[in-house]
Amino acid sequence: MTYAFPPGGLPDQSVSPEGTAIFTTAYAVLPACTMRDIVTSLLPGWTGTRAWIIARPLSGFAETFAQYAVEVAPGGGSQTPEPDSSSQAALLVASGQMALTIDGQTHDLRAGGYAYIAPGSDWSIHNPGTTPLQFHWIRKRHEPAPGIDRPDSFVTSDQETPVNWMANTDKWGTTRFVDPADLRHDMHANIVTFLPGGRIPFAETHVMEHGLYVLQGTARYLLNTDWVEVGPGDFMWLRAFCPQACIATGDEPFRYLLYKDVNRHPGLSL
């Protein structure tokens, strides 16, 4: 399994600036080629670290979450990674070695390693390896619900978690790190897999907001009324109710990290 990550660097001066990035009121596409060195951010409380912040709460853009691609140099990391005590996190390691400590327990994560970090947890990240640590980080403020406990932190991996194949097909499935019936969770960060030729056979339209980071493979993706070609390292944001569908292309699996907000009543104010 491979896990794409921003390429960094900077194109040669001979490269045309005409690109394929799209930003609309219904969706956005940020191709991997836009995620270069000059658009990274440094983060307070982190050492030897840079981040591509590819989604953030913004009027007319993401409303419920922020999403980062984070690169940590050997020896770098943070003892205080999260500035918001109400925030929860989903982490997916793309490459390198992560020493992740949650509430006093340290875990060794490699490519495909996944962690859910509950709000209010005491956690830290360190790169003990000799190569850069690269990981994806999704942040969302947890929304408590009456009579429902706070979720627990846990660590697992893509490799340890089975794919749940959709009804009537063995070409489209979801790696679910959280039981969909567990109402403690108000967000899911799953990996969706399409084998070659697999597809979403209808245009989904639903209340959940999405962030999709392509980890592997290629596809044609329907976003509102437009079909776009996407591949490794591309990011898509879809607002609530934006129609979407997918047709995998190429001869390898098409896989993406999917964020969605779930299991809560919609707020009744803007």
XYZ file of C-alpha atoms in Angstrom, residues 2-7 20 29-33 35 212-221 228-236 246-247 249 252-257:
41
model
C 1.172 3.522 -0.740
C 0.112 6.779 0.895
C 0.571 9.950 -1.142
C 1.884 13.161 0.400
C 2.517 16.682 -0.942
C 5.548 16.769 -3.248
C -6.049 22.494 -12.665
C -9.928 20.703 -5.959
C -6.369 21.359 -4.784
C -4.040 19.274 -6.990
C -0.857 17.828 -5.538
C 1.172 20.093 -7.837
C 1.380 21.850 -2.573
C -10.947 13.698 0.379
C -7.180 13.263 0.099
C -6.177 10.848 -2.674
C -3.695 8.301 -1.308
C -3.269 6.109 -4.391
C -4.505 5.628 -7.947
C -6.599 7.714 -10.314
C -10.294 8.373 -10.946
C -12.873 10.560 -12.593
C -14.818 12.265 -9.812
C -12.641 16.058 -12.808
C -9.566 13.825 -13.147
C -7.810 13.224 -9.825
C -4.726 11.312 -8.741
C -2.261 10.769 -5.872
C -1.870 13.758 -3.569
C -4.907 15.654 -4.877
C -7.351 17.021 -2.299
C -11.081 17.616 -2.749
C -16.646 8.290 -8.702
C -15.313 6.033 -11.469
C -9.466 4.545 -13.714
C -4.325 -0.047 -9.501
C -6.714 0.639 -6.617
C -8.008 4.179 -6.185
C -7.930 5.046 -2.482
C -8.569 8.213 -0.509
C -8.720 9.392 3.093
